[in-house]
């Protein structure tokens, strides 16, 4: 009833302005993607046009054919997918119990750990890459996807942890007390009671870790050496020359394909985030 | 509540199992482990060649040459590894530090100084064949010679002069004299021609100066500008002379006084200006020689264009270049084999193939004499005629140049070209601030 009442109080003109602003914002957000899509289907002559059009006048799949012919895009996409999925799953698997401890145990150690998590986000890539490279080399994990996944997990873990601590704190401790009263141990309580309530947070965190790993370029560039191991962001740079020169058509085609998995994953998962949030609201 | 908890308990208990299974399956799908061995017990030497070739013809030429080498040398097999120009410096630095650098390294000469001084690259003097040493002119070898003992840390093999891409129809209609390598425009004539080519809705020239430093410095050589000088002890210092002012003053005059150059393109990259060039908005665009490939691919049917030499000053058609290079990693256990592969890759015939693939000029004199690179079509002859005037970019072997370029010169030149500061202030910043940067590297 509440939301309905508040809707009825909004003047029609204001609501129209809100929708207009929203539509404008969505158009702004969608512009790069739609332009990428348009560019991917344009032949070379149209790419050099002084008056570019949204809809290609002579659409072609040539850019896609050329992109696949010149670079191992399918293998790179598989590598990216493996790295991103594994990083997301492992980051969540490690962050969930740790976040539970940090959220429930108050004390100097937990405060220091949380502070370290925040500070660790401030380290630039270039500062850590050489020591990291040496560590991975000693572990024989340079030029291997498991090595890259390990880096991605470590890299995304602090933020994942930070996100999940917030979600854990939103779960009423009374539920855990009730579980304890029913005879559940700590692990059982975490797995059976807390984890399901954390589903939206876990999904959001996994999504964050997935997209971070999917888009990551620098670690992959440095750590993966042979073509069959390289990920999509690295392979995309093979369409770029010195001083900003670019093979624009195939680059756009490949970049368009590279954005699709993120969009699909987000489209699938965001329903679960919303559903989970609503479920949590009813329970509390 | 309890029923729901039970349902969730079952779901929760199942999750770790399928999660673990998923991770294992995905890892298994791409398992393959660690770095390829560089040499193995079967007696076959395995070299890694990291190439930065990126245009299709260029990648094809490199791959074909690697395949030919491998077929002819079963005892030394080369693995082609595709690198990329973006972040190549950081990637190589990390690889060197970690002892995982490729054996044969493709880069640009202006990126080699730090690696050479850092001891990451092999001195090639004892490794190179006499044929290769003699085939490449001294001016090109200078671009890869570093340190007090004059070590050679790369083989320069491709280079590209800056040229003027001109709209043939507009050029003829303007009445301006058409320059040739034998009779190029002076900088003053170039300014006049740009004015003649300017009309309502059209600029005579579009300067893409997203990276203003290399364009200004390299073209400045023609007017006697060097900016970077070395004393007898090899110490570098920045000094301003009359010649250093010619290029920046011309560009500033074209945008501010003559209105014959577009201000909008000052922040653009070369590719960004091409649609305006094709559409007749800009009559001329100063670009690297290899941009011809993009013009050929993107120009509308019937668009007539030609390659003109850049303006010449007191030093004629001299200009600075940073050639593409092939180096050998100091850590490579197979330096001799790597040098032999480079020698094969840079034989005159193969250098021609690489040059055509990259739309650039070879450094080798025999390759440069090849008729395929002397044809008037697509401006090849004009480019080849400019080769004699190509010099090492003045700053490329100076330690501290990258910092000077990023922190001092780029912002100062951008402000100057936009009209925010005058020539005196530009000189003050480039020289005063610049020498302070260099001093830190030369203590």
XYZ file of C-alpha atoms in Angstrom:
727
model
C 0.000 0.000 0.000
C 2.775 2.354 0.945
C 4.479 2.454 -2.422
C 1.120 2.822 -4.197
C 0.253 5.800 -2.038
C 3.581 7.445 -2.709
C 3.125 6.929 -6.465
C -0.277 8.573 -6.416
C 1.177 11.607 -4.669
C 3.792 12.201 -7.397
C 2.532 14.814 -9.847
C 2.269 13.537 -13.384
C 4.714 16.152 -14.734
C 7.365 15.215 -12.195
C 6.959 11.549 -13.005
C 7.304 12.270 -16.713
C 10.480 14.233 -16.001
C 11.797 11.347 -13.927
C 11.173 8.867 -16.729
C 12.730 11.224 -19.241
C 15.819 11.590 -17.068
C 15.963 7.824 -16.622
C 15.638 7.253 -20.367
C 18.389 9.794 -21.007
C 20.622 8.115 -18.453
C 20.008 4.698 -19.990
C 20.752 6.063 -23.449
C 23.966 7.587 -22.113
C 24.987 4.262 -20.598
C 24.026 2.292 -23.685
C 25.758 4.621 -26.153
C 29.240 3.009 -26.107
C 27.797 -0.479 -26.444
C 25.457 0.453 -29.288
C 28.219 2.329 -31.092
C 30.474 -0.696 -30.683
C 27.740 -2.877 -32.125
C 27.274 -0.520 -35.057
C 31.027 -0.308 -35.717
C 31.416 -4.072 -35.608
C 29.110 -4.444 -38.611
C 30.510 -1.584 -40.708
C 32.805 -2.204 -43.671
C 36.146 -0.364 -43.702
C 34.864 2.364 -46.030
C 32.105 3.327 -43.617
C 34.537 3.433 -40.725
C 36.331 6.277 -42.476
C 33.187 8.255 -43.198
C 32.992 11.882 -42.100
C 29.280 11.400 -41.453
C 28.995 8.087 -39.625
C 25.578 6.502 -39.331
C 24.047 4.499 -36.492
C 22.818 1.802 -38.846
C 25.538 0.466 -41.163
C 24.595 1.234 -44.764
C 26.233 -1.924 -46.031
C 26.396 -4.233 -42.993
C 28.997 -6.962 -43.108
C 30.197 -9.895 -41.051
C 33.645 -9.394 -42.520
C 35.005 -7.825 -39.338
C 33.983 -10.890 -37.325
C 35.466 -13.234 -39.911
C 38.700 -11.248 -39.975
C 38.890 -11.078 -36.173
C 38.502 -14.854 -35.842
C 40.904 -15.511 -38.712
C 43.650 -13.292 -37.298
C 43.467 -14.098 -33.599
C 42.568 -17.161 -31.512
C 39.430 -15.519 -30.117
C 37.562 -18.709 -29.257
C 40.457 -20.096 -27.231
C 40.967 -16.710 -25.578
C 37.268 -16.540 -24.672
C 37.450 -20.006 -23.125
C 40.536 -18.993 -21.142
C 38.819 -15.840 -19.916
C 35.714 -17.783 -18.979
C 37.681 -20.348 -17.020
C 39.716 -17.688 -15.235
C 36.683 -15.567 -14.410
C 34.415 -18.407 -13.235
C 37.098 -20.069 -11.147
C 38.172 -16.761 -9.637
C 34.584 -15.896 -8.763
C 33.818 -19.280 -7.231
C 37.031 -19.461 -5.239
C 36.828 -15.860 -4.063
C 33.311 -16.395 -2.771
C 34.198 -19.748 -1.209
C 37.067 -18.154 0.694
C 35.419 -14.839 1.482
C 32.148 -16.188 2.892
C 33.451 -17.924 6.053
C 36.055 -15.199 6.577
C 33.434 -12.491 6.327
C 31.293 -14.382 8.804
C 34.119 -14.380 11.335
C 34.977 -10.730 10.773
C 31.362 -9.661 11.071
C 30.562 -11.621 14.193
C 33.811 -11.345 16.141
C 34.401 -7.798 17.274
C 37.860 -7.032 18.534
C 41.231 -5.562 17.660
C 42.150 -8.397 15.340
C 38.941 -8.060 13.353
C 39.364 -4.286 13.173
C 42.974 -4.641 12.048
C 41.994 -7.245 9.456
C 39.265 -5.007 8.089
C 41.696 -2.066 7.967
C 44.207 -4.195 6.080
C 41.524 -5.177 3.614
C 40.831 -1.508 2.893
C 44.519 -0.566 2.622
C 45.322 -3.485 0.343
C 42.970 -2.033 -2.237
C 45.252 0.976 -2.566
C 48.271 -0.931 -3.941
C 48.782 -0.215 -7.642
C 49.329 -3.159 -9.977
C 52.821 -2.098 -10.999
C 53.971 -2.141 -7.390
C 53.122 -5.768 -6.841
C 53.607 -7.291 -10.244
C 57.348 -8.047 -10.096
C 57.338 -9.707 -6.624
C 54.186 -11.522 -7.619
C 55.799 -12.702 -10.823
C 58.781 -14.056 -8.886
C 56.535 -15.865 -6.409
C 54.529 -17.463 -9.192
C 57.699 -18.396 -11.026
C 58.955 -20.241 -7.957
C 55.637 -22.042 -7.806
C 55.939 -22.897 -11.545
C 52.706 -21.040 -12.131
C 53.861 -18.454 -14.680
C 52.143 -18.898 -18.031
C 49.413 -21.038 -16.533
C 45.743 -20.353 -15.919
C 45.841 -21.716 -12.358
C 48.517 -19.102 -11.610
C 46.391 -16.348 -13.098
C 43.331 -17.569 -11.222
C 45.306 -17.534 -7.993
C 46.213 -13.899 -8.636
C 42.637 -12.973 -9.448
C 41.364 -14.640 -6.291
C 43.921 -12.845 -4.155
C 43.228 -9.583 -5.944
C 39.455 -9.709 -5.628
C 39.356 -11.276 -2.180
C 39.710 -8.075 -0.099
C 36.831 -6.323 -1.810
C 34.752 -9.491 -1.837
C 35.379 -9.797 1.852
C 34.439 -6.210 2.453
C 31.178 -6.637 0.559
C 30.246 -9.849 2.345
C 30.977 -8.503 5.818
C 28.249 -5.946 5.207
C 25.813 -8.624 4.099
C 26.625 -10.843 7.094
C 26.027 -7.960 9.487
C 22.588 -7.493 7.955
C 21.608 -11.041 8.972
C 19.994 -10.921 12.440
C 22.164 -12.795 14.976
C 18.912 -14.059 16.549
C 18.572 -16.531 13.668
C 21.916 -18.047 14.562
C 20.918 -18.204 18.202
C 17.737 -20.004 17.158
C 19.779 -22.466 15.120
C 22.070 -23.019 18.088
C 19.026 -23.660 20.262
C 17.980 -26.300 17.697
C 21.364 -27.938 18.185
C 23.207 -26.741 15.065
C 26.978 -26.266 15.344
C 28.887 -23.231 13.952
C 29.574 -24.798 10.573
C 26.042 -26.093 10.245
C 24.696 -22.672 11.185
C 26.896 -21.006 8.586
C 26.038 -23.433 5.810
C 22.347 -24.013 6.537
C 21.114 -20.763 8.024
C 23.421 -17.871 7.215
C 24.605 -18.841 3.733
C 21.100 -19.060 2.207
C 20.238 -15.660 3.627
C 23.465 -14.328 2.180
C 22.559 -15.531 -1.309
C 22.046 -12.055 -2.784
C 25.341 -10.894 -1.314
C 27.160 -13.986 -2.494
C 25.748 -13.590 -5.981
C 26.672 -9.888 -6.080
C 30.161 -10.673 -4.830
C 30.608 -13.470 -7.345
C 29.458 -11.119 -10.085
C 31.994 -8.540 -8.974
C 34.799 -11.108 -8.937
C 33.717 -12.504 -12.305
C 33.646 -9.141 -14.050
C 36.917 -8.038 -12.451
C 38.653 -11.170 -13.724
C 36.910 -11.094 -17.109
C 38.064 -7.549 -17.814
C 41.513 -7.717 -16.225
C 44.348 -6.988 -18.625
C 47.671 -6.236 -16.972
C 48.228 -9.391 -14.916
C 47.148 -11.528 -17.849
C 49.476 -9.632 -20.187
C 52.453 -10.130 -17.913
C 51.805 -13.651 -16.670
C 50.574 -15.434 -19.806
C 53.153 -15.808 -22.530
C 52.024 -18.332 -25.082
C 49.138 -17.550 -27.439
C 47.056 -20.555 -26.410
C 46.961 -19.349 -22.793
C 46.107 -15.689 -23.358
C 42.800 -14.184 -22.302
C 40.455 -11.992 -24.310
C 41.603 -8.547 -23.070
C 45.180 -9.431 -24.039
C 44.189 -10.757 -27.442
C 42.114 -7.630 -28.106
C 45.253 -5.491 -27.881
C 46.685 -7.406 -30.817
C 44.421 -5.294 -33.006
C 46.219 -2.146 -31.796
C 49.393 -0.746 -33.278
C 51.935 1.804 -32.111
C 50.875 5.369 -31.293
C 47.185 4.504 -31.064
C 46.728 3.090 -34.550
C 43.995 0.449 -34.634
C 42.440 -2.134 -36.892
C 39.075 -0.705 -35.953
C 36.597 -3.074 -37.610
C 37.962 -6.390 -36.277
C 38.729 -4.708 -32.952
C 35.107 -3.598 -32.606
C 33.833 -7.034 -33.614
C 36.063 -8.787 -31.092
C 35.314 -6.263 -28.357
C 31.579 -6.653 -28.972
C 31.872 -10.417 -28.544
C 33.951 -9.869 -25.418
C 31.220 -7.814 -23.779
C 28.509 -10.421 -24.350
C 29.394 -12.923 -21.583
C 29.449 -10.157 -18.967
C 26.050 -8.970 -20.136
C 24.609 -12.489 -20.141
C 25.975 -13.305 -16.704
C 24.674 -10.046 -15.325
C 21.255 -10.510 -16.947
C 20.927 -13.979 -15.444
C 22.282 -13.155 -12.033
C 20.665 -9.794 -11.391
C 17.236 -11.479 -11.136
C 18.635 -13.652 -8.365
C 20.042 -10.609 -6.592
C 16.658 -8.899 -6.673
C 14.802 -12.069 -5.707
C 17.186 -12.744 -2.860
C 16.900 -9.242 -1.544
C 13.119 -9.401 -1.479
C 13.193 -12.792 0.221
C 15.503 -11.376 2.854
C 13.196 -8.437 3.424
C 10.193 -10.659 4.105
C 12.100 -12.889 6.539
C 13.486 -10.041 8.598
C 10.633 -21.742 9.065
C 12.172 -25.061 9.989
C 10.917 -26.625 6.742
C 12.480 -23.775 4.769
C 15.702 -24.101 6.735
C 15.781 -27.793 5.907
C 15.331 -27.126 2.220
C 18.148 -24.609 2.344
C 20.296 -26.986 4.313
C 20.035 -29.537 1.506
C 20.797 -26.883 -1.084
C 23.701 -25.596 0.954
C 25.151 -29.057 1.462
C 25.043 -29.695 -2.294
C 26.646 -26.400 -3.264
C 30.257 -27.077 -2.287
C 30.267 -30.303 -4.256
C 29.102 -28.792 -7.530
C 31.243 -25.727 -7.001
C 34.354 -27.876 -6.576
C 33.349 -29.975 -9.567
C 32.867 -26.856 -11.687
C 36.246 -25.437 -10.738
C 37.995 -28.742 -11.440
C 36.265 -29.211 -14.781
C 37.104 -25.689 -15.906
C 40.717 -25.995 -14.851
C 40.991 -29.348 -16.558
C 39.550 -27.817 -19.716
C 42.502 -25.494 -20.050
C 45.163 -27.317 -18.129
C 48.543 -27.238 -19.687
C 50.701 -25.947 -16.989
C 53.769 -23.922 -17.062
C 56.164 -22.308 -19.425
C 57.314 -24.214 -22.423
C 60.815 -25.562 -21.925
C 63.399 -23.464 -23.701
C 65.701 -26.310 -24.532
C 65.057 -29.978 -24.104
C 66.890 -33.246 -23.877
C 65.987 -34.122 -27.460
C 68.737 -31.743 -28.546
C 66.349 -29.281 -30.139
C 66.829 -25.668 -29.157
C 63.538 -23.858 -28.678
C 63.444 -20.089 -28.973
C 60.582 -17.763 -28.193
C 60.167 -14.830 -30.581
C 57.816 -12.149 -29.329
C 56.598 -10.084 -32.255
C 54.622 -6.845 -32.071
C 53.375 -7.131 -35.638
C 49.687 -6.308 -35.628
C 48.449 -5.606 -39.141
C 47.233 -8.689 -40.952
C 49.849 -8.581 -43.728
C 52.568 -8.033 -41.171
C 51.477 -10.891 -38.907
C 51.179 -13.140 -41.947
C 54.704 -12.224 -43.093
C 56.182 -12.873 -39.647
C 54.403 -16.187 -39.230
C 55.404 -17.316 -42.699
C 59.049 -16.485 -42.038
C 59.008 -18.351 -38.731
C 57.496 -21.362 -40.480
C 60.185 -21.211 -43.168
C 62.926 -21.019 -40.550
C 61.482 -23.941 -38.605
C 61.235 -26.060 -41.740
C 64.860 -25.372 -42.611
C 66.273 -25.640 -39.075
C 64.870 -28.674 -37.269
C 67.552 -28.289 -34.606
C 66.482 -24.724 -33.693
C 62.739 -24.297 -33.496
C 61.206 -20.861 -33.046
C 57.874 -20.325 -31.362
C 56.013 -17.224 -32.578
C 54.482 -15.290 -29.678
C 52.189 -12.385 -30.367
C 52.913 -9.355 -28.203
C 51.255 -5.968 -28.343
C 52.492 -2.417 -28.488
C 50.355 -1.370 -25.543
C 52.183 -1.973 -22.262
C 55.065 -3.752 -23.971
C 57.571 -1.938 -21.764
C 55.959 -3.055 -18.484
C 55.454 -6.557 -19.808
C 59.072 -6.902 -20.875
C 60.389 -5.352 -17.675
C 58.473 -7.890 -15.605
C 59.640 -10.721 -17.821
C 63.259 -9.609 -17.528
C 63.031 -9.296 -13.752
C 61.460 -12.720 -13.524
C 63.958 -14.361 -15.863
C 61.190 -15.310 -18.284
C 61.873 -12.947 -21.164
C 61.446 -14.154 -24.751
C 64.716 -15.003 -26.467
C 64.092 -12.713 -29.442
C 62.386 -9.424 -28.668
C 60.643 -7.054 -31.040
C 60.414 -3.460 -29.790
C 61.145 0.132 -30.795
C 64.582 1.669 -30.389
C 63.342 4.472 -28.122
C 62.146 1.829 -25.656
C 65.496 0.045 -25.448
C 67.621 2.497 -23.448
C 66.343 1.459 -20.004
C 66.617 -2.240 -20.867
C 70.118 -1.818 -22.296
C 71.402 0.165 -19.302
C 69.653 -2.293 -16.976
C 71.664 -5.185 -18.404
C 68.622 -7.048 -19.708
C 69.666 -7.147 -23.355
C 72.600 -8.926 -24.929
C 75.300 -6.876 -26.626
C 74.948 -8.070 -30.196
C 78.339 -6.949 -31.508
C 79.986 -10.381 -31.340
C 76.843 -12.117 -32.583
C 75.902 -10.243 -35.725
C 77.031 -11.274 -39.175
C 79.240 -8.943 -41.187
C 76.570 -8.913 -43.873
C 73.966 -7.482 -41.522
C 76.383 -5.006 -39.962
C 77.351 -3.697 -43.387
C 73.821 -3.661 -44.788
C 72.336 -1.305 -42.195
C 73.567 2.310 -42.269
C 75.464 3.779 -39.331
C 72.681 6.269 -38.626
C 70.328 3.374 -37.902
C 72.892 1.544 -35.748
C 73.202 4.715 -33.667
C 69.613 4.275 -32.534
C 70.468 1.018 -30.770
C 73.927 1.879 -29.451
C 74.046 2.635 -25.741
C 76.495 3.021 -22.905
C 80.089 4.207 -22.619
C 81.485 1.189 -24.469
C 79.034 1.564 -27.338
C 77.207 -1.742 -27.018
C 74.640 -2.639 -29.675
C 71.423 -3.872 -28.109
C 69.124 -4.376 -31.043
C 68.987 -4.599 -34.803
C 67.002 -1.744 -36.337
C 65.000 -3.141 -39.251
C 61.919 -1.043 -39.990
C 61.367 2.697 -39.800
C 58.802 5.204 -40.903
C 59.260 8.826 -41.821
C 56.529 11.354 -41.249
C 55.006 12.488 -44.530
C 52.183 14.734 -45.680
C 49.131 12.872 -46.919
C 47.464 15.223 -49.375
C 44.136 15.354 -51.182
C 45.305 15.355 -54.802
C 42.290 17.161 -56.209
C 42.419 20.005 -53.705
C 46.176 20.302 -54.033
C 46.001 20.701 -57.817
C 43.110 23.145 -57.611
C 44.915 25.323 -55.071
C 47.675 26.270 -57.458
C 50.331 25.495 -54.875
C 53.604 24.062 -56.119
C 53.600 20.326 -55.594
C 56.677 19.391 -53.588
C 58.913 16.409 -54.332
C 61.765 14.884 -52.320
C 64.157 16.641 -54.675
C 62.401 20.003 -54.259
C 60.473 19.937 -50.989
C 58.589 22.857 -49.476
C 60.420 25.012 -46.986
C 58.549 25.478 -43.720
C 57.517 28.942 -44.909
C 56.274 27.552 -48.238
C 54.353 24.894 -46.385
C 52.634 27.618 -44.379
C 51.755 29.452 -47.588
C 50.457 26.275 -49.236
C 48.287 25.500 -46.224
C 46.792 28.979 -46.504
C 46.144 28.428 -50.217
C 44.390 25.159 -49.460
C 42.173 26.714 -46.806
C 38.648 27.623 -47.824
C 35.181 27.896 -46.337
C 34.607 24.703 -44.326
C 38.074 23.387 -45.093
C 41.452 23.604 -43.410
C 44.680 23.387 -45.334
C 46.201 21.065 -42.777
C 45.176 19.004 -39.752
C 47.889 18.299 -37.203
C 47.051 15.220 -35.116
C 49.067 16.035 -32.030
C 47.763 13.707 -29.376
C 51.420 12.818 -28.849
C 52.979 16.221 -29.587
C 56.510 15.486 -28.405
C 57.769 13.008 -30.966
C 56.145 14.876 -33.876
C 57.618 18.211 -32.787
C 61.075 16.872 -32.003
C 61.454 14.567 -34.975
C 60.267 17.074 -37.573
C 62.339 19.776 -35.842
C 65.554 18.102 -36.998
C 64.934 19.439 -40.497
C 65.259 22.995 -39.184
C 68.340 22.207 -37.123
C 66.468 21.739 -33.858
C 67.846 19.077 -31.561
C 66.918 20.222 -28.064
C 68.953 17.334 -26.608
C 72.720 17.737 -26.718
C 75.587 15.713 -25.298
C 78.840 17.060 -23.956
C 82.227 15.397 -24.441
C 81.625 13.191 -21.403
C 78.376 11.912 -22.858
C 76.213 13.853 -20.425
C 72.915 14.994 -21.933
C 71.497 18.483 -21.537
C 68.583 20.336 -23.060
C 69.387 23.556 -24.919
C 67.089 25.745 -26.964
C 68.176 27.077 -30.334
C 66.491 28.973 -33.113
C 65.907 25.715 -34.980
C 63.940 24.268 -32.082
C 61.330 27.003 -32.482
C 60.571 26.452 -36.174
C 58.106 23.558 -35.957
C 56.141 24.678 -32.875
C 56.013 28.266 -34.122
C 54.755 27.154 -37.541
C 52.002 25.009 -36.077
C 50.989 27.747 -33.656
C 50.900 30.301 -36.479
C 48.776 27.993 -38.614
C 46.185 27.536 -35.883
C 46.235 31.039 -34.383
C 47.186 33.497 -37.111
C 46.535 31.847 -40.473
C 43.598 29.723 -39.346
C 44.815 27.212 -41.908
C 45.109 24.372 -39.368
C 42.247 22.890 -37.408
C 42.431 23.426 -33.647
C 40.075 20.487 -33.130
C 42.591 17.930 -34.355
C 45.377 19.020 -31.991
C 44.166 16.508 -29.419
C 43.493 13.730 -31.912
C 45.421 10.618 -32.898
C 46.323 10.103 -36.548
C 43.444 7.723 -37.296
C 40.929 10.233 -35.927
C 41.754 12.732 -38.650
C 41.174 10.351 -41.542
C 37.385 10.779 -41.852
C 37.903 14.556 -42.144
C 40.642 13.960 -44.702
C 38.398 11.693 -46.766
C 35.499 14.126 -46.441
C 37.533 17.067 -47.777
C 37.555 18.927 -44.477
C 41.354 18.745 -44.281
C 43.466 19.040 -47.420
C 46.659 17.663 -45.844
C 47.451 15.563 -42.801
C 51.000 14.968 -41.504
C 51.117 11.253 -40.616
C 53.486 8.334 -40.309
C 54.258 6.535 -43.574
C 52.430 3.374 -42.471
C 49.080 5.195 -42.256
C 48.838 4.576 -46.005
C 47.441 1.170 -45.154
C 44.503 2.701 -43.313
C 43.922 5.176 -46.124
C 43.852 2.378 -48.682
C 41.429 0.365 -46.557
C 39.091 3.178 -45.567
C 39.161 5.811 -48.313
C 35.923 6.103 -50.276
C 36.015 4.926 -53.898
C 37.468 7.549 -56.177
C 39.271 9.438 -53.419
C 42.595 10.614 -54.843
C 45.477 11.118 -52.458
C 49.215 11.305 -52.604
C 52.236 11.241 -50.352
C 54.283 14.439 -50.117
C 57.619 14.872 -48.370
C 57.495 16.882 -45.150
C 58.768 20.475 -45.244
C 62.537 20.907 -45.249
C 64.592 23.424 -43.325
C 68.255 24.281 -42.986
C 69.071 20.597 -42.562
C 67.108 19.519 -45.624
C 64.725 16.598 -45.249
C 66.306 15.299 -42.056
C 63.939 13.937 -39.472
C 64.165 11.797 -36.392
C 62.949 8.211 -36.266
C 62.870 5.401 -33.734
C 63.179 2.228 -35.786
C 61.575 -1.064 -34.845
C 64.210 -3.411 -33.506
C 64.987 -7.050 -32.788
C 66.988 -7.783 -29.641
C 68.199 -10.840 -27.760
C 67.578 -11.252 -24.037
C 70.736 -11.321 -21.918
C 69.308 -14.304 -20.010
C 68.770 -16.361 -23.143
C 71.017 -19.421 -23.125
C 70.823 -19.514 -26.914
C 72.104 -16.122 -27.981
C 73.979 -17.454 -30.996
C 70.925 -19.273 -32.302
C 68.750 -16.227 -31.630
C 71.161 -14.016 -33.567
C 71.150 -16.513 -36.438
C 67.365 -16.368 -36.541
C 67.479 -12.559 -36.602
C 69.998 -12.743 -39.434
C 67.601 -14.965 -41.389
C 64.614 -12.726 -40.630
C 66.512 -9.669 -41.827
C 68.000 -10.993 -45.031
C 67.328 -8.434 -47.785
C 64.474 -10.419 -49.320
C 62.822 -11.087 -45.969
C 63.252 -7.481 -44.877
C 61.309 -6.450 -47.968
C 58.494 -8.831 -46.994
C 58.402 -7.410 -43.478
C 58.489 -3.826 -44.753
C 55.636 -4.392 -47.178
C 53.627 -6.108 -44.474
C 54.021 -3.134 -42.148
C 53.852 -0.474 -44.893
C 57.164 0.896 -43.608
C 60.693 1.334 -44.917
C 63.421 -1.232 -44.261
C 66.675 0.015 -42.789
C 68.778 -2.363 -44.886
C 70.232 -0.700 -47.965
C 69.778 -3.737 -50.194
C 66.169 -4.181 -49.157
C 65.513 -0.489 -49.638
C 66.787 -0.753 -53.198
C 64.199 -3.400 -54.050
C 61.999 -2.218 -56.940
C 58.874 -3.191 -54.993
C 59.668 -0.400 -52.537
C 60.521 2.141 -55.241
C 57.255 2.151 -57.130
C 55.444 5.503 -57.303
C 52.196 3.731 -56.399
C 50.924 4.412 -52.895
C 53.801 6.791 -52.250
C 56.466 4.095 -51.872
C 58.978 6.020 -53.987
C 58.497 9.227 -52.021
C 59.009 7.377 -48.744
C 62.087 5.566 -50.032
C 63.568 8.882 -51.156
C 63.236 10.190 -47.607
C 65.231 7.319 -46.119
C 68.568 9.073 -46.581
C 67.456 11.886 -44.282
C 66.311 9.710 -41.409
C 68.318 10.208 -38.200
C 68.082 8.789 -34.693
C 65.395 10.645 -32.771
C 67.495 13.168 -30.781
C 66.297 12.141 -27.340
C 65.849 8.432 -27.630
C 69.039 7.290 -25.926
C 68.820 9.897 -23.161
C 68.024 8.443 -19.771
C 65.110 10.312 -18.231
C 63.601 11.134 -21.601
C 60.353 9.207 -20.897
C 59.808 11.186 -17.686
C 60.656 14.469 -19.405
C 58.272 13.565 -22.197
C 55.336 12.676 -19.921
C 55.747 15.203 -17.135
C 57.276 18.217 -18.827
C 57.140 18.256 -22.609
C 53.697 16.824 -23.340
C 51.754 19.227 -21.096
C 53.949 22.182 -22.093
C 53.501 21.562 -25.819
C 49.780 20.936 -25.405
C 49.430 24.254 -23.597
C 51.524 26.006 -26.223
C 49.557 24.632 -29.154
C 46.272 25.468 -27.467
C 47.433 29.067 -27.027
C 47.656 29.005 -23.240
C 51.383 29.865 -23.070
C 53.785 31.656 -25.378
C 57.030 30.506 -26.962
C 59.182 31.982 -24.183
C 57.259 30.067 -21.535
C 57.474 26.894 -23.636
C 61.247 27.258 -23.865
C 61.477 27.908 -20.117
C 59.568 24.749 -19.294
C 61.198 22.432 -21.813
C 64.707 23.541 -20.895
C 64.506 24.563 -17.224
C 62.166 21.878 -15.934
C 63.618 19.386 -18.378
C 67.217 19.745 -17.211
C 66.105 19.248 -13.621
C 64.546 15.922 -14.659
C 67.654 14.822 -16.577
C 69.930 15.780 -13.678
C 68.293 13.161 -11.482
C 69.182 10.446 -13.972
C 72.780 11.575 -14.501
C 74.136 11.974 -10.996
